[in-house]
PDB file of C-alpha atoms in Angstrom:
ATOM      1  CA  MET P 278       6.832  12.875  -8.410  1.00 85.00           C
ATOM      2  CA  LEU P 279       6.139  10.156  -5.951  1.00 80.00           C
ATOM      3  CA  SER P 280       4.193   8.186  -8.528  1.00 83.00           C
ATOM      4  CA  VAL P 281       7.517   8.345 -10.784  1.00 84.00           C
ATOM      5  CA  VAL P 282       9.407   7.046  -7.987  1.00 82.00           C
ATOM      6  CA  LEU P 283       7.179   4.442  -6.951  1.00 80.00           C
ATOM      7  CA  GLY P 284       6.905   3.364 -10.468  1.00 77.00           C
ATOM      8  CA  ALA P 285      10.399   3.018 -10.968  1.00 77.00           C
ATOM      9  CA  PHE P 286      10.919   1.329  -7.690  1.00 77.00           C
ATOM     10  CA  ALA P 287       8.368  -1.348  -8.820  1.00 76.00           C
ATOM     11  CA  ALA P 288       9.913  -1.552 -12.194  1.00 75.00           C
ATOM     12  CA  HIS P 289      13.500  -2.140 -10.813  1.00 73.00           C
ATOM     13  CA  GLY P 290      13.413  -3.081  -7.193  1.00 70.00           C
ATOM     14  CA  LEU P 291      10.359  -5.066  -7.084  1.00 78.00           C
ATOM     15  CA  LYS P 292      10.035  -7.000 -10.323  1.00 75.00           C
ATOM     16  CA  ASN P 293      12.018 -10.102  -9.091  1.00 76.00           C
ATOM     17  CA  ARG P 294      10.670  -9.854  -5.564  1.00 80.00           C
ATOM     18  CA  LEU P 295       7.079  -9.969  -5.847  1.00 79.00           C
ATOM     19  CA  SER P 296       4.640 -12.248  -7.779  1.00 84.00           C
ATOM     20  CA  GLU P 297       3.180 -11.125 -10.884  1.00 85.00           C
ATOM     21  CA  THR P 298      -0.038 -10.450  -9.204  1.00 88.00           C
ATOM     22  CA  LEU P 299       1.146  -8.528  -6.785  1.00 86.00           C
ATOM     23  CA  LEU P 300       3.592  -6.255  -9.035  1.00 86.00           C
ATOM     24  CA  HIS P 301       0.449  -5.744 -11.108  1.00 85.00           C
ATOM     25  CA  SER P 302      -1.418  -4.581  -8.077  1.00 89.00           C
ATOM     26  CA  PHE P 303       1.493  -2.190  -6.989  1.00 86.00           C
ATOM     27  CA  GLU P 304       1.604  -0.837 -10.753  1.00 92.00           C
ATOM     28  CA  THR P 305      -2.054  -0.351 -10.636  1.00 94.00           C
ATOM     29  CA  ALA P 306      -1.917   1.635  -7.620  1.00 94.00           C
ATOM     30  CA  VAL P 307       1.092   3.765  -9.161  1.00 93.00           C
ATOM     31  CA  GLN P 308      -1.237   4.647 -12.170  1.00 94.00           C
ATOM     32  CA  TYR P 309      -4.203   5.650  -9.996  1.00 96.00           C
ATOM     33  CA  GLN P 310      -2.063   7.842  -8.010  1.00 96.00           C
ATOM     34  CA  MET P 311      -0.523   9.355 -11.064  1.00 95.00           C
ATOM     35  CA  TYR P 312      -4.229   9.880 -12.723  1.00 96.00           C
ATOM     36  CA  HIS P 313      -5.581  11.369  -9.577  1.00 97.00           C
ATOM     37  CA  SER P 314      -2.691  13.523  -8.781  1.00 96.00           C
ATOM     38  CA  LEU P 315      -3.330  15.010 -12.236  1.00 96.00           C
ATOM     39  CA  ALA P 316      -6.970  15.497 -11.395  1.00 97.00           C
ATOM     40  CA  LEU P 317      -5.755  17.832  -8.277  1.00 97.00           C
ATOM     41  CA  VAL P 318      -3.939  19.943 -10.598  1.00 97.00           C
ATOM     42  CA  LEU P 319      -7.235  20.215 -12.863  1.00 95.00           C
ATOM     43  CA  ILE P 320      -9.270  20.871  -9.685  1.00 97.00           C
ATOM     44  CA  VAL P 321      -6.568  23.680  -8.749  1.00 97.00           C
ATOM     45  CA  VAL P 322      -6.980  25.135 -12.293  1.00 96.00           C
ATOM     46  CA  LEU P 323     -10.873  25.111 -12.149  1.00 94.00           C
ATOM     47  CA  TYR P 324     -11.006  26.614  -8.757  1.00 95.00           C
ATOM     48  CA  ARG P 325      -8.827  29.416  -9.960  1.00 95.00           C
ATOM     49  CA  GLN P 326     -11.561  30.339 -12.678  1.00 92.00           C
ATOM     50  CA  MET P 327     -14.868  29.243 -10.523  1.00 92.00           C
ATOM     51  CA  PRO P 328     -14.114  29.296  -6.852  1.00 93.00           C
ATOM     52  CA  GLN P 329     -16.626  26.652  -5.633  1.00 93.00           C
ATOM     53  CA  SER P 330     -16.732  24.634  -2.372  1.00 95.00           C
ATOM     54  CA  LEU P 331     -17.487  21.720  -4.508  1.00 96.00           C
ATOM     55  CA  LEU P 332     -14.006  21.567  -5.851  1.00 97.00           C
ATOM     56  CA  LEU P 333     -12.441  21.887  -2.335  1.00 97.00           C
ATOM     57  CA  TYR P 334     -14.430  18.837  -1.224  1.00 98.00           C
ATOM     58  CA  SER P 335     -13.633  16.985  -4.689  1.00 98.00           C
ATOM     59  CA  ALA P 336      -9.932  17.634  -3.942  1.00 98.00           C
ATOM     60  CA  GLY P 337     -10.454  16.151  -0.328  1.00 98.00           C
ATOM     61  CA  PHE P 338     -12.227  13.027  -1.876  1.00 98.00           C
ATOM     62  CA  MET P 339      -9.331  12.600  -4.536  1.00 98.00           C
ATOM     63  CA  LEU P 340      -6.551  12.932  -1.895  1.00 98.00           C
ATOM     64  CA  ALA P 341      -8.604  10.134   0.226  1.00 98.00           C
ATOM     65  CA  GLY P 342      -8.800   8.257  -2.648  1.00 98.00           C
ATOM     66  CA  ILE P 343      -5.135   8.277  -3.313  1.00 97.00           C
ATOM     67  CA  VAL P 344      -4.364   7.280   0.008  1.00 97.00           C
ATOM     68  CA  LEU P 345      -7.041   4.589   0.399  1.00 97.00           C
ATOM     69  CA  PHE P 346      -6.896   2.823  -3.037  1.00 97.00           C
ATOM     70  CA  SER P 347      -3.432   3.479  -3.904  1.00 96.00           C
ATOM     71  CA  GLY P 348      -1.999   3.305  -0.422  1.00 96.00           C
ATOM     72  CA  SER P 349      -3.937  -0.089   0.198  1.00 96.00           C
ATOM     73  CA  LEU P 350      -2.471  -1.559  -2.893  1.00 95.00           C
ATOM     74  CA  TYR P 351       0.594  -0.602  -2.006  1.00 93.00           C
ATOM     75  CA  MET P 352       0.468  -2.044   1.393  1.00 94.00           C
ATOM     76  CA  LEU P 353      -1.101  -5.209   0.089  1.00 93.00           C
ATOM     77  CA  ALA P 354       1.636  -5.889  -2.422  1.00 91.00           C
ATOM     78  CA  LEU P 355       4.657  -4.851   0.054  1.00 91.00           C
ATOM     79  CA  THR P 356       3.307  -6.818   3.149  1.00 92.00           C
ATOM     80  CA  GLN P 357       0.967  -9.258   1.507  1.00 91.00           C
ATOM     81  CA  ILE P 358      -1.303  -8.755   4.508  1.00 92.00           C
ATOM     82  CA  LYS P 359      -4.804  -9.576   3.158  1.00 91.00           C
ATOM     83  CA  TRP P 360      -7.123  -7.065   4.880  1.00 91.00           C
ATOM     84  CA  PHE P 361      -5.689  -4.200   2.938  1.00 93.00           C
ATOM     85  CA  GLY P 362      -7.640  -5.642   0.129  1.00 90.00           C
ATOM     86  CA  PRO P 363     -10.782  -4.422   1.209  1.00 93.00           C
ATOM     87  CA  VAL P 364      -9.867  -1.122   2.043  1.00 95.00           C
ATOM     88  CA  THR P 365      -9.091  -0.325  -1.876  1.00 96.00           C
ATOM     89  CA  PRO P 366     -12.924  -0.171  -2.930  1.00 96.00           C
ATOM     90  CA  LEU P 367     -13.190   2.643  -0.332  1.00 97.00           C
ATOM     91  CA  GLY P 368     -10.462   4.424  -2.119  1.00 98.00           C
ATOM     92  CA  GLY P 369     -12.291   3.872  -5.443  1.00 97.00           C
ATOM     93  CA  VAL P 370     -15.588   5.184  -4.020  1.00 98.00           C
ATOM     94  CA  CYS P 371     -13.682   8.247  -2.931  1.00 98.00           C
ATOM     95  CA  PHE P 372     -12.391   8.746  -6.577  1.00 98.00           C
ATOM     96  CA  ILE P 373     -16.077   8.285  -8.114  1.00 98.00           C
ATOM     97  CA  VAL P 374     -17.304  10.920  -5.770  1.00 98.00           C
ATOM     98  CA  GLY P 375     -14.317  13.182  -6.563  1.00 98.00           C
ATOM     99  CA  TRP P 376     -15.084  12.995 -10.055  1.00 98.00           C
ATOM    100  CA  LEU P 377     -18.831  13.658  -9.752  1.00 98.00           C
ATOM    101  CA  LEU P 378     -18.276  16.639  -7.746  1.00 97.00           C
ATOM    102  CA  ILE P 379     -16.170  18.121 -10.548  1.00 96.00           C
ATOM    103  CA  LEU P 380     -18.671  17.475 -12.788  1.00 95.00           C
ATOM    104  CA  VAL P 381     -21.439  18.753 -10.968  1.00 96.00           C
ATOM    105  CA  ALA P 382     -19.371  21.901 -10.372  1.00 95.00           C
ATOM    106  CA  ALA P 383     -18.583  22.137 -13.846  1.00 90.00           C
ATOM    107  CA  PHE P 384     -22.429  22.174 -14.925  1.00 91.00           C
ATOM    108  CA  LYS P 385     -23.418  24.376 -11.806  1.00 87.00           C
ATOM    109  CA  GLY P 386     -20.673  27.064 -13.325  1.00 78.00           C
ATOM    110  CA  GLU P 387     -19.612  30.151 -11.454  1.00 56.00           C
ATOM    111  CA  ASN P 388     -21.278  31.205  -8.200  1.00 51.00           C
TER     112      ASN P 388
END
């Protein structure tokens, strides 16, 4: 829900207020937030089928990725404070670890 609200905010409220580059950054944050929110739903479905601690860790990394990646891009776009930029790759690493943990859990199978 939050992704949809923020996407609408970008399209209607920020379109004439931000540069094209900053608006693109905000939209990227919205997209990644949406994708990884759906990944969290996938993790819940998988966890109900095969409860593994790896999936819980994956959910934690996905959530951290949303906060760090999308959150830093939102803040960068809205405040134009440059030091938010270096935080974004940390969120990307969290996303990668989260996806890797899902793959490991899937290959490991049920406990």
